[in-house]
């Protein structure tokens, strides 16, 4: 499951032109008829025609609330929603009963924090995170720690952006109540050895919560084989809709967890004397869910499976190598994260320039990148900077995107000298 093992060698037959053609948004021109090189994929990915059509079809033909109605539309909406759960579980190697729908990675991690960990946490306990975490995998644990007197312990990142695994292991102690870590860093691109980390945590009886937001679209996932307790991801980084995500969990853990939000759809019976709760996953899905989100994600997964997630990852590795080769000699360039196991994400600074000036000049040349701290402020502090620019690649990016990016960056650097 560890990514580089999961990546197939670049398939000579990978037809990126036909992949691109399925993403209508990529065909547009921007700023004075410039070709669009969309390299902001770590923030969110574009949606293929198949996903757009699934969303359109749902709202045109099947729109209804789920689970409660008996009429034709309600039955179809419910079937679409629950079929999507089965499809998503199969894609991720997870149990249907352990596939909880959320608003995204952030909400999935908060669910684990409030429903699983908070009731178990006492003063002096520890929650182990890493220095490369997204704020979504820091702040919920900090809030719990403040409430309970527990402590968030941080494992350091090496200078090349790889996790210091020995230091991480040393911090797994008898006081650790949760090890929460990112699968693929959204800033460094670092691919953590999650299988090894899960095994080490399990050996010490420590539960694991993995932030898979940047992993699922780029490498195969087999949650069951991985053996983690919780794994979170967002649909919008997987060619699906925004506002939807998934928490994969071991069903036996969910069964023992209390609800964290109350309302419709998560109950068995309600009276003013008390309420009994539905079985998981419904117990954790209070209120009308994002039905189209589930259907859209299932369509995205069908699409990605047909394209081949391992082939997509291998294609992106080629783009990463080519892009690094193309920009390596730009004077003053500093790339954050050069660990050997790295996804196609390049965060960088150029000496003497501000990332926002770089990104504006790239934008004027049709190249979309992100700037700022990318919700990893502690990581940027670790590298002694407050922000960076970030180019991130997806399955539909091609050699022309790489060439356009490198040329635009070279020109931006010259203009800012
Ligand atoms: N973790 C990582 C590594 C991410 O890249 C992101 C999105 N930037 C998140 C968590 C949060 O995802 P969402 O905003 O979809 O909840």
Short mmCIF file of N, CA and C in Angstrom, two decimals, residues 29 45 94 120 147 164 170 202 209 243 246 269 276 280 283 286 302 310 315 339 349 362 396:
data_model
loop_
_atom_site.label_atom_id
_atom_site.label_comp_id
_atom_site.label_asym_id
_atom_site.label_seq_id
_atom_site.Cartn_x
_atom_site.Cartn_y
_atom_site.Cartn_z
N UNK A 29 -9.54 29.39 -22.10
CA UNK A 29 -8.37 30.28 -22.16
C UNK A 29 -8.54 31.31 -21.05
N UNK A 45 -9.23 19.45 -7.17
CA UNK A 45 -9.08 18.95 -8.54
C UNK A 45 -10.29 19.35 -9.39
N UNK A 94 -12.47 -1.01 2.17
CA UNK A 94 -13.05 -0.84 3.51
C UNK A 94 -14.38 -1.57 3.61
N UNK A 120 -12.05 9.12 25.90
CA UNK A 120 -10.98 8.26 26.43
C UNK A 120 -9.81 9.05 26.99
N UNK A 147 -8.83 20.90 26.52
CA UNK A 147 -9.97 20.57 27.37
C UNK A 147 -9.65 19.57 28.46
N UNK A 164 11.21 12.08 10.31
CA UNK A 164 12.24 11.41 11.10
C UNK A 164 11.55 10.25 11.83
N UNK A 170 10.21 6.93 18.79
CA UNK A 170 10.57 7.25 20.19
C UNK A 170 9.42 7.94 20.92
N UNK A 202 0.42 -0.21 16.20
CA UNK A 202 -0.39 -1.37 16.65
C UNK A 202 0.39 -2.22 17.66
N UNK A 209 -4.89 7.39 13.15
CA UNK A 209 -5.83 8.17 12.33
C UNK A 209 -5.01 8.79 11.21
N UNK A 243 -17.43 19.71 -0.45
CA UNK A 243 -18.38 19.58 0.66
C UNK A 243 -18.73 18.15 0.99
N UNK A 246 -15.11 11.36 3.44
CA UNK A 246 -15.33 10.02 3.96
C UNK A 246 -14.41 9.78 5.16
N UNK A 269 -35.07 5.42 18.02
CA UNK A 269 -36.33 5.96 18.58
C UNK A 269 -36.01 7.21 19.38
N UNK A 276 -32.65 6.47 21.48
CA UNK A 276 -31.68 5.42 21.15
C UNK A 276 -31.16 5.70 19.75
N UNK A 280 -23.94 2.37 13.34
CA UNK A 280 -23.06 3.04 12.37
C UNK A 280 -23.29 2.45 10.98
N UNK A 283 -25.36 6.41 12.53
CA UNK A 283 -25.23 7.12 13.82
C UNK A 283 -24.41 8.40 13.70
N UNK A 286 -25.91 12.76 11.07
CA UNK A 286 -27.12 13.49 11.49
C UNK A 286 -27.57 14.46 10.40
N UNK A 302 -15.53 5.64 -10.12
CA UNK A 302 -15.69 4.82 -11.33
C UNK A 302 -14.75 5.32 -12.42
N UNK A 310 -3.19 3.65 -10.25
CA UNK A 310 -1.74 3.42 -10.24
C UNK A 310 -1.10 4.05 -11.47
N UNK A 315 2.02 8.40 -14.00
CA UNK A 315 2.06 9.55 -14.92
C UNK A 315 2.47 10.82 -14.17
N UNK A 339 12.33 14.59 -0.38
CA UNK A 339 12.46 13.22 0.11
C UNK A 339 12.30 12.26 -1.08
N UNK A 349 10.26 28.46 -2.90
CA UNK A 349 10.46 29.90 -2.81
C UNK A 349 11.59 30.26 -3.77
N UNK A 362 2.85 34.24 -12.56
CA UNK A 362 2.49 32.95 -13.17
C UNK A 362 1.05 33.00 -13.69
N UNK A 396 -4.60 14.77 -15.25
CA UNK A 396 -4.84 15.41 -16.55
C UNK A 396 -3.74 16.40 -16.95
#
